[in-house]
PDB file of C-alpha atoms in Angstrom:
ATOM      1  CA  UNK B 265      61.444   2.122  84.389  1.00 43.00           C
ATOM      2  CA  UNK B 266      61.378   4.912  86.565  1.00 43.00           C
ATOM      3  CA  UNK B 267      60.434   3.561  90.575  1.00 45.00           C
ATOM      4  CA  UNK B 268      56.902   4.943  91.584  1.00 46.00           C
ATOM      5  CA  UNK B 269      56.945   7.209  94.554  1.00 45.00           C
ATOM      6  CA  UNK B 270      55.170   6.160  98.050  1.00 43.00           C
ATOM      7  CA  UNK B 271      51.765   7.664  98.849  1.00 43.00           C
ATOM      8  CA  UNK B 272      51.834  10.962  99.217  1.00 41.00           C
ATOM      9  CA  UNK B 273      55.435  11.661  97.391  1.00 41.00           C
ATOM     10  CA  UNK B 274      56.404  12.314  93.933  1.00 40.00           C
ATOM     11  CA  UNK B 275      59.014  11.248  92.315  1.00 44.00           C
ATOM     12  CA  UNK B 276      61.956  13.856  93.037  1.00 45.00           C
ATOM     13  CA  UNK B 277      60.759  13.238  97.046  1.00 45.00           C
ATOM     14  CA  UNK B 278      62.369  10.083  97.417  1.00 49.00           C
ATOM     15  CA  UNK B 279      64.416   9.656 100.392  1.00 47.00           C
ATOM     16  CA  UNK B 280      67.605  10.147  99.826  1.00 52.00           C
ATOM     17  CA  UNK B 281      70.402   6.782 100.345  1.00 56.00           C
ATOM     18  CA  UNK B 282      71.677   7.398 103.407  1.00 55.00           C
ATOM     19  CA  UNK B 283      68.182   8.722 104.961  1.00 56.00           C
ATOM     20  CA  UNK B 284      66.719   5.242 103.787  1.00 77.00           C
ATOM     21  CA  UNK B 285      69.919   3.430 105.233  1.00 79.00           C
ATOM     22  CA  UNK B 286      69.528   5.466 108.710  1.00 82.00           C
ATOM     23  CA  UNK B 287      65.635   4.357 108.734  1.00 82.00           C
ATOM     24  CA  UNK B 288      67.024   0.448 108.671  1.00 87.00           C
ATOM     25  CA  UNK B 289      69.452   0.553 110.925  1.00 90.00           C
ATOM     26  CA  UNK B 290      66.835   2.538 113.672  1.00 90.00           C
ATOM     27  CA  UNK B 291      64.226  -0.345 112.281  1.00 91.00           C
ATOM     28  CA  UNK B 292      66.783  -3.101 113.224  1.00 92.00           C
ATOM     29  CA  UNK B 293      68.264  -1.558 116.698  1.00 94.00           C
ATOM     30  CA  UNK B 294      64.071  -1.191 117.405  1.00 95.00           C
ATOM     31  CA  UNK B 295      63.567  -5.210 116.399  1.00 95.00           C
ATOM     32  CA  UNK B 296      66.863  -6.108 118.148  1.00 95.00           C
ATOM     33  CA  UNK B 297      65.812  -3.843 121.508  1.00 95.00           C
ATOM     34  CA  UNK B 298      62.002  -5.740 121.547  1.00 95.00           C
ATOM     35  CA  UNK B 299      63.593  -9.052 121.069  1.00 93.00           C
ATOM     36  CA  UNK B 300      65.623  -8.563 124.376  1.00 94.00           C
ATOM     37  CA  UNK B 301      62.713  -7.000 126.592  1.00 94.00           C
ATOM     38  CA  UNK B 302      60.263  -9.217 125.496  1.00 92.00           C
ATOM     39  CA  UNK B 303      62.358 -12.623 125.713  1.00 89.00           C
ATOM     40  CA  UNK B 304      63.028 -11.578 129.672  1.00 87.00           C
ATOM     41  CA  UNK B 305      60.374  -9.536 130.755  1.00 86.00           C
ATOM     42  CA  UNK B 306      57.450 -10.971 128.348  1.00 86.00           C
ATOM     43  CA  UNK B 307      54.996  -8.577 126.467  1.00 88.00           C
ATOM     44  CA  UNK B 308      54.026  -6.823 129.342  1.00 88.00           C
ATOM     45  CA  UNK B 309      56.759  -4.407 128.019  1.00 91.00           C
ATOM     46  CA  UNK B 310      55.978  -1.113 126.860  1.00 93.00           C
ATOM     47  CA  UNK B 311      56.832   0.793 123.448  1.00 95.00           C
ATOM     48  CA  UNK B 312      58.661   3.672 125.958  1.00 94.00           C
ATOM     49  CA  UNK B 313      61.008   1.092 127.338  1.00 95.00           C
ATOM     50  CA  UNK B 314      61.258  -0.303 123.519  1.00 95.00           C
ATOM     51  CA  UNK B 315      62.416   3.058 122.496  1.00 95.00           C
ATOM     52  CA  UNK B 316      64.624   3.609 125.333  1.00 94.00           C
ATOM     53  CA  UNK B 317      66.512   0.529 125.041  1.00 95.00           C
ATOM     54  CA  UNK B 318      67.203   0.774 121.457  1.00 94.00           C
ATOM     55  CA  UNK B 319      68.589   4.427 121.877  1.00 94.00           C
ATOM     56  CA  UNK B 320      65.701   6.417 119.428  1.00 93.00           C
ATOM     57  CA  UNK B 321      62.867   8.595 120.662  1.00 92.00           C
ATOM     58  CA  UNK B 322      59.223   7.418 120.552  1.00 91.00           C
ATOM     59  CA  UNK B 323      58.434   9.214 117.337  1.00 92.00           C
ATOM     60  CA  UNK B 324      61.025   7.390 115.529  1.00 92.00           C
ATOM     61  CA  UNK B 325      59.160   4.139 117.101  1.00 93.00           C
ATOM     62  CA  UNK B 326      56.264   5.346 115.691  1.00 92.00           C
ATOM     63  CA  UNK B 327      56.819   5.712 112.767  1.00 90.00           C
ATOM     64  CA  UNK B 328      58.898   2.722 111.713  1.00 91.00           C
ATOM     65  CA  UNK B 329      55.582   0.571 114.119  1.00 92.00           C
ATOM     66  CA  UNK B 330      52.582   2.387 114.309  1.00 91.00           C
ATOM     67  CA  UNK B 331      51.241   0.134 116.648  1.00 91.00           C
ATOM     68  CA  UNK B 332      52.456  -2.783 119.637  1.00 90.00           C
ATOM     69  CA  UNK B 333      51.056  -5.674 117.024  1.00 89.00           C
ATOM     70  CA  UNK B 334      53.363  -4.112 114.142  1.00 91.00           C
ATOM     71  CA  UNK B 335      56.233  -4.650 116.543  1.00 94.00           C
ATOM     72  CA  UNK B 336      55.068  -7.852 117.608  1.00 92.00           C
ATOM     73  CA  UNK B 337      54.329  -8.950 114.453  1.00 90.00           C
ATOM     74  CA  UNK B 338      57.599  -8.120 113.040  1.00 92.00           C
ATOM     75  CA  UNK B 339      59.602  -9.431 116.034  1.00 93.00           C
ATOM     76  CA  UNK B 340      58.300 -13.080 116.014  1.00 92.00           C
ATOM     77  CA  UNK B 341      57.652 -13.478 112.812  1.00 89.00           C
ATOM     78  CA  UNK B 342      60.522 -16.332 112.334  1.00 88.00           C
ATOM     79  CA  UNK B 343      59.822 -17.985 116.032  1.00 88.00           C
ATOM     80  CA  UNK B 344      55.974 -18.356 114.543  1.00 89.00           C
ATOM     81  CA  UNK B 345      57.761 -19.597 111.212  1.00 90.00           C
ATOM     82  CA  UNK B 346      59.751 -22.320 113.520  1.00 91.00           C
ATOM     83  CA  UNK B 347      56.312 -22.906 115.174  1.00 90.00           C
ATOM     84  CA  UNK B 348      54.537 -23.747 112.148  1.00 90.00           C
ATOM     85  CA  UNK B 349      57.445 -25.844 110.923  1.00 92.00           C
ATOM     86  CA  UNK B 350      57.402 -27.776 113.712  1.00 94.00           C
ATOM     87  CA  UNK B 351      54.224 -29.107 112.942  1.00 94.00           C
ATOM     88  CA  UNK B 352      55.514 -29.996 109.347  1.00 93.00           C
ATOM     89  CA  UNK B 353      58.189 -32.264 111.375  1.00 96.00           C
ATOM     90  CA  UNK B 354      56.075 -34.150 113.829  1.00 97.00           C
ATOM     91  CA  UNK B 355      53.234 -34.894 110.421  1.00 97.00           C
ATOM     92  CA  UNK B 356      56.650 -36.219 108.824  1.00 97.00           C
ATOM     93  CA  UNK B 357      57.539 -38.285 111.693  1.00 97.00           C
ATOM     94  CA  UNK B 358      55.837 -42.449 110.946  1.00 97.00           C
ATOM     95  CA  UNK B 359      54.855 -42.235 114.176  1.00 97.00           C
ATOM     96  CA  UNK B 360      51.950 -40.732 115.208  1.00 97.00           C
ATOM     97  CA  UNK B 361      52.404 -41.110 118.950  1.00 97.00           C
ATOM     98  CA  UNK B 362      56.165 -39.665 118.717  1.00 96.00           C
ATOM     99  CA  UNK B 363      54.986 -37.114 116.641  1.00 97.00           C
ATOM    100  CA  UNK B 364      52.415 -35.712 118.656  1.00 97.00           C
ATOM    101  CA  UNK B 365      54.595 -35.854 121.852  1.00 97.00           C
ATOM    102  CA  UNK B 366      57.490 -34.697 119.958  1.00 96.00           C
ATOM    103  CA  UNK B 367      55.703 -31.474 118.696  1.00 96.00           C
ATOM    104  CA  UNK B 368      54.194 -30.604 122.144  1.00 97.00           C
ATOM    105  CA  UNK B 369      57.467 -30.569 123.759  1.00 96.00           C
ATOM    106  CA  UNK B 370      59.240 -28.830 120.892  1.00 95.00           C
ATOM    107  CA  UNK B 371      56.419 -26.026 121.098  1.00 94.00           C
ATOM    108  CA  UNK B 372      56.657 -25.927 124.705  1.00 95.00           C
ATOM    109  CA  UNK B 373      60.764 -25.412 124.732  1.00 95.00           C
ATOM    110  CA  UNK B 374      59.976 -22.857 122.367  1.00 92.00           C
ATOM    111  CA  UNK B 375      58.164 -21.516 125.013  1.00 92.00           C
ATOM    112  CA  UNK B 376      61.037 -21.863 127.638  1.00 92.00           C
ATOM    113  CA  UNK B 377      63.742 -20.476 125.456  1.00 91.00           C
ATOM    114  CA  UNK B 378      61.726 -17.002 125.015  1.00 90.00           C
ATOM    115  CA  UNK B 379      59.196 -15.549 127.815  1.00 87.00           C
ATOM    116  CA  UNK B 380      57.654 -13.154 125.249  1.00 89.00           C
ATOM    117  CA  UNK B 381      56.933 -16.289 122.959  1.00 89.00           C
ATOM    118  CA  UNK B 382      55.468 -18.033 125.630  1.00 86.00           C
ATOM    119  CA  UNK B 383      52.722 -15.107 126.209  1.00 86.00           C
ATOM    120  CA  UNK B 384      52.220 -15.145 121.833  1.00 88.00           C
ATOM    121  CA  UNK B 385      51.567 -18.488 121.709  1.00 87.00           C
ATOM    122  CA  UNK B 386      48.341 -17.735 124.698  1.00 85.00           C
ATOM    123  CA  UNK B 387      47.519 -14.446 122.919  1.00 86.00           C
ATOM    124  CA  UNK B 388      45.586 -13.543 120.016  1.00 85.00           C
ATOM    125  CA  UNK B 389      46.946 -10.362 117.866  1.00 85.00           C
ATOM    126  CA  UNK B 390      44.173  -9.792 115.173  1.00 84.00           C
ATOM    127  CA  UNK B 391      45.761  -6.978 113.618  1.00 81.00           C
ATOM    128  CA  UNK B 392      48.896  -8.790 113.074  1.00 83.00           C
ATOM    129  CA  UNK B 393      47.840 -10.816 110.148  1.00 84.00           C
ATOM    130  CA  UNK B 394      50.753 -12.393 109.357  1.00 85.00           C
ATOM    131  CA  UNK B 395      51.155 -13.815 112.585  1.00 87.00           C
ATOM    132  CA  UNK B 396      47.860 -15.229 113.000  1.00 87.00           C
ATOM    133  CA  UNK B 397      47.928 -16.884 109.470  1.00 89.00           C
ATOM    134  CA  UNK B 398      50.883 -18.884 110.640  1.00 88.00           C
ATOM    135  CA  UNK B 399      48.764 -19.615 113.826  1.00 88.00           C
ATOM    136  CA  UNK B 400      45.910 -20.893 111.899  1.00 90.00           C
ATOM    137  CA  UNK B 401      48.726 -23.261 110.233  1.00 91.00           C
ATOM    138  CA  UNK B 402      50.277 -24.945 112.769  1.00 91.00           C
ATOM    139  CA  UNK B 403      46.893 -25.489 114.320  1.00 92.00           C
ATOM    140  CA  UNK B 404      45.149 -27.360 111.022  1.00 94.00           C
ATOM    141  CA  UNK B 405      48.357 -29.241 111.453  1.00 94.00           C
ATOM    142  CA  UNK B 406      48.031 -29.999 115.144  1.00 95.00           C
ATOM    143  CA  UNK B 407      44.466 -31.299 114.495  1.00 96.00           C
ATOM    144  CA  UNK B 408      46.275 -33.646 112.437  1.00 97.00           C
ATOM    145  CA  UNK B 409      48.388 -34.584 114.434  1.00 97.00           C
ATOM    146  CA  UNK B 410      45.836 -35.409 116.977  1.00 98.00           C
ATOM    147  CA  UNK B 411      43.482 -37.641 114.628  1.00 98.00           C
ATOM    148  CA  UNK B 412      46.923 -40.032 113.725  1.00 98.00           C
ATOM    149  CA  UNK B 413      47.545 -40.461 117.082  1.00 98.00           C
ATOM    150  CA  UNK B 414      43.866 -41.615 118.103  1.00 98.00           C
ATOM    151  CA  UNK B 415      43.839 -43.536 114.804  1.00 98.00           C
ATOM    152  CA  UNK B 416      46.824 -45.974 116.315  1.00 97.00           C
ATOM    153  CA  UNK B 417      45.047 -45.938 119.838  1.00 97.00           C
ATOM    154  CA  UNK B 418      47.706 -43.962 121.708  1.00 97.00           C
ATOM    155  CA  UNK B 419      46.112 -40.928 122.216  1.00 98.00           C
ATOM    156  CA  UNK B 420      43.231 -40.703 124.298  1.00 97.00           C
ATOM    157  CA  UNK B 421      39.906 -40.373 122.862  1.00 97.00           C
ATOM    158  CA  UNK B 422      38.751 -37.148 124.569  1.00 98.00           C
ATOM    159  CA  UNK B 423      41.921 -35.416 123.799  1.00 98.00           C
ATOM    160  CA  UNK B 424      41.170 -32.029 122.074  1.00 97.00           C
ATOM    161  CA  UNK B 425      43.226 -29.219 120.609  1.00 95.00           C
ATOM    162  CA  UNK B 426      41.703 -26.990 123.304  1.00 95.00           C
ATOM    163  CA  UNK B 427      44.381 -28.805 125.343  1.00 97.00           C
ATOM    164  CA  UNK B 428      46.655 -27.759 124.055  1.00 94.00           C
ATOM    165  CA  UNK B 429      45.683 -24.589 124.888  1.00 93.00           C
ATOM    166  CA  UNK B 430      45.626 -24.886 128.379  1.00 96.00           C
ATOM    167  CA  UNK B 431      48.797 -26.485 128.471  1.00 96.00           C
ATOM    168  CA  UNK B 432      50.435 -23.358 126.550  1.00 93.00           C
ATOM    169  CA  UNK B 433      48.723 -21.328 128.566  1.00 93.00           C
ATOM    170  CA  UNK B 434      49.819 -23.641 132.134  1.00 95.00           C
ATOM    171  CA  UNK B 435      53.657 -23.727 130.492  1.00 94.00           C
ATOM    172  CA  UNK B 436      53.529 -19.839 130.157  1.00 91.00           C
ATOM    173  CA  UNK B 437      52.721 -19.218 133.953  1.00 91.00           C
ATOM    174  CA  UNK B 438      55.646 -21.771 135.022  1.00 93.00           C
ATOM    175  CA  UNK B 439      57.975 -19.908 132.950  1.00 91.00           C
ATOM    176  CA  UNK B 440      56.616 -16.352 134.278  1.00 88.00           C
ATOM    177  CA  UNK B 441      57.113 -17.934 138.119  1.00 89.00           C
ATOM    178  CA  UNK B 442      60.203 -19.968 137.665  1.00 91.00           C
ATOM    179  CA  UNK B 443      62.309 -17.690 136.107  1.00 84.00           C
ATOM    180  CA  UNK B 444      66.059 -18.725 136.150  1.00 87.00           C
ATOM    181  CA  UNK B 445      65.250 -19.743 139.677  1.00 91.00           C
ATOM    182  CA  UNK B 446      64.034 -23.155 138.743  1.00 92.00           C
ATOM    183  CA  UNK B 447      64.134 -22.903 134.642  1.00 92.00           C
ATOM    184  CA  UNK B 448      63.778 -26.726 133.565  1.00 94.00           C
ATOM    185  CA  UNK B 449      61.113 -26.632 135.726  1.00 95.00           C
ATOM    186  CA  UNK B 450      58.554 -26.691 133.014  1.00 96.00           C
ATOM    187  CA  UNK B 451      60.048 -30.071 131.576  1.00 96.00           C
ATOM    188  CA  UNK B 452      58.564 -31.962 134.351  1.00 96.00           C
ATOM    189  CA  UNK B 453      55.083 -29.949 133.948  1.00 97.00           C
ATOM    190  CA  UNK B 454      55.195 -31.037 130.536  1.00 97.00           C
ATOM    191  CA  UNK B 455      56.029 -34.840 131.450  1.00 97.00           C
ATOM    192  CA  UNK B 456      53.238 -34.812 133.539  1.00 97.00           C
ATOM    193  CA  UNK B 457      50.835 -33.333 131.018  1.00 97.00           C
ATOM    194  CA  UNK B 458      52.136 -36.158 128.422  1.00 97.00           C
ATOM    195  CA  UNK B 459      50.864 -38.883 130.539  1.00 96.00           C
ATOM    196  CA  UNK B 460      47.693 -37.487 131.008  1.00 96.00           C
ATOM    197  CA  UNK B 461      47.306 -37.346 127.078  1.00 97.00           C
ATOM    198  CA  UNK B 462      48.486 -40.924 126.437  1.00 97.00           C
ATOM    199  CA  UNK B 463      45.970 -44.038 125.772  1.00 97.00           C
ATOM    200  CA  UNK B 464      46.340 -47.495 127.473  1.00 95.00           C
ATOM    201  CA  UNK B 465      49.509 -48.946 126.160  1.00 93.00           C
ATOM    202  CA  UNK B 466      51.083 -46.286 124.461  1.00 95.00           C
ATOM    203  CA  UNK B 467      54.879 -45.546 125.209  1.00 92.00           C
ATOM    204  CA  UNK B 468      55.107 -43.336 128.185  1.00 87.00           C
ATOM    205  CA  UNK B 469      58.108 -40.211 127.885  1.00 83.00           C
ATOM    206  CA  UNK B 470      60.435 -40.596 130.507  1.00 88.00           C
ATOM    207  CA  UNK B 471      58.782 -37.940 133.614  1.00 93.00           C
ATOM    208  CA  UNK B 472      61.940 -35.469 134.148  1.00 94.00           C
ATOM    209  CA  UNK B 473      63.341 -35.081 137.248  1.00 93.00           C
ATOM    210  CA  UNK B 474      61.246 -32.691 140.027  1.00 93.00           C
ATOM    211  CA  UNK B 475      62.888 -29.468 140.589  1.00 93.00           C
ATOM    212  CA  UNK B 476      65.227 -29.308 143.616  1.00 93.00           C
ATOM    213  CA  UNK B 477      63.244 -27.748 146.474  1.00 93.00           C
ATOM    214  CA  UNK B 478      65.648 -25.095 147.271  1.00 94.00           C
ATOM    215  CA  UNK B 479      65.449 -24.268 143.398  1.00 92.00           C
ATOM    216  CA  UNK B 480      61.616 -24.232 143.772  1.00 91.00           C
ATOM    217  CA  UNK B 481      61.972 -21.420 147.516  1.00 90.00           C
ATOM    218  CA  UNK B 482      63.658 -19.327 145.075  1.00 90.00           C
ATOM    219  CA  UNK B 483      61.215 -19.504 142.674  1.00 90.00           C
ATOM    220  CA  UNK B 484      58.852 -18.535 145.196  1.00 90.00           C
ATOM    221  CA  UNK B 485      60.593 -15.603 147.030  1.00 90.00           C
ATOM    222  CA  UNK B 486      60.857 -14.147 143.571  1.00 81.00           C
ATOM    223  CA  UNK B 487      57.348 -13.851 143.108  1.00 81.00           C
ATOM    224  CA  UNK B 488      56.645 -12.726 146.429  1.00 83.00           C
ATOM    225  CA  UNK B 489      59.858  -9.948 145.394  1.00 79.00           C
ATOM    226  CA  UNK B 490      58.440  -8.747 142.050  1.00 69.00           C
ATOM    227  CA  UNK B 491      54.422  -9.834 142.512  1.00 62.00           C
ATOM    228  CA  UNK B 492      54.675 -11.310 139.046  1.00 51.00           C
ATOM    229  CA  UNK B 493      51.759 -14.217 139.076  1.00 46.00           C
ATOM    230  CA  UNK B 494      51.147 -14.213 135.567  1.00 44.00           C
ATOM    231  CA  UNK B 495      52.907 -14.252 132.019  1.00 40.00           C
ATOM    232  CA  UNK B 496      52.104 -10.613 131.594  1.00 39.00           C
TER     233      UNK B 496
END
């Protein structure tokens, strides 16, 4: 069977091998250029300085990602995969209570390990669809998560997914204003926020140690340096 052409070609228009070979190695230095900007510098980063570091010109951007959701769509498509499977391992744990807790610190390392996954996970990309259906997953799975954990009374009753919202979105700004000036920083955030969560008599996660205060200065003549008081 002879391979239909793409919209607007026929047949004898095909690209030729190496032209289609050339396309994926510009779409792969494009996806390997975003993953670096974006895991330092967060989303903030424009398609120019996309371009530049992966050595094409903006047309050639363009046309292999029409638009910044494209890119981001394409570039954290497996970190939104782990994020979703995550979920999938905390439902599988028998406890409830170490499931939920589990899961909220896995998401929020996830968060750690990658600045421009912290600012997905407290954004909303609607033209990205693939990205938002995995969203919508490991959400109906955090709701479940939440409902066995109040079922065994460890959870407290007026716990709601919202907060976990606010925590992504707390986690995101302490990775924005840390840096690698205080960078475990967030594990004690996180500690904190855990305690807050659990009912009367459930088992209490260790708090992480407090950042050194030296580590924390640095933290804060960075901002003053760069202005940076957000994730973006």
């Amino acid at each position: 069977m002879t391979p239909s052409a793409a919209p607007g070609e026929t047949p004898d228009e095909q690209p030729e091998p190496g032209l289609r070979a050339d396309a994926e190695r510009n779409r792969d230095r494009i996806l390997a250029a975003a993953r670096r900007l974006y895991a330092t510098e967060g989303l903030g980063v424009s398609m120019a300085s996309v371009a530049r570091e992966a050595g094409v010109g903006k047309a050639t951007l363009s046309r292999r990602f029409a638009t910044r959701e494209e890119l981001i769509n394409a570039v954290f498509a497996d970190r939104m995969d782990a994020y979703a499977g995550a979920v999938a391992v905390a439902l599988a744990d028998p406890d409830p209570w170490q499931g939920f807790t589990g899961y909220v610190h896995a998401v929020c390392a996830m968060q750690a390990a990658d600045r421009g996954f912290a600012d997905v996970l407290t954004m909303t990309f609607p033209a990205a669809k693939a990205l938002e259906a995995r969203r919508a997953e490991a959400y109906e799975g955090f709701v479940q998560l939440i409902t066995r954990a109040k079922a065994i009374g460890k959870l407290r009753e007026d716990f709601t997914s919202q907060d976990l919202v606010i925590l992504l979105m707390a986690n995101a700004g302490v990775i924005a204003a840390t840096g690698d000036a205080a960078p475990d920083t967030w594990r004690r955030l996180v500690g904190h926020m855990l305690r807050s969560y659990a009912a009367p008599g459930a088992d209490i996660p260790p708090l992480p140690e407090a950042p050194a205060p030296t580590a924390l200065y640095r933290a804060m003549v960075r901002l003053t340096r760069t202005g940076t008081h957000t994730s973006s």
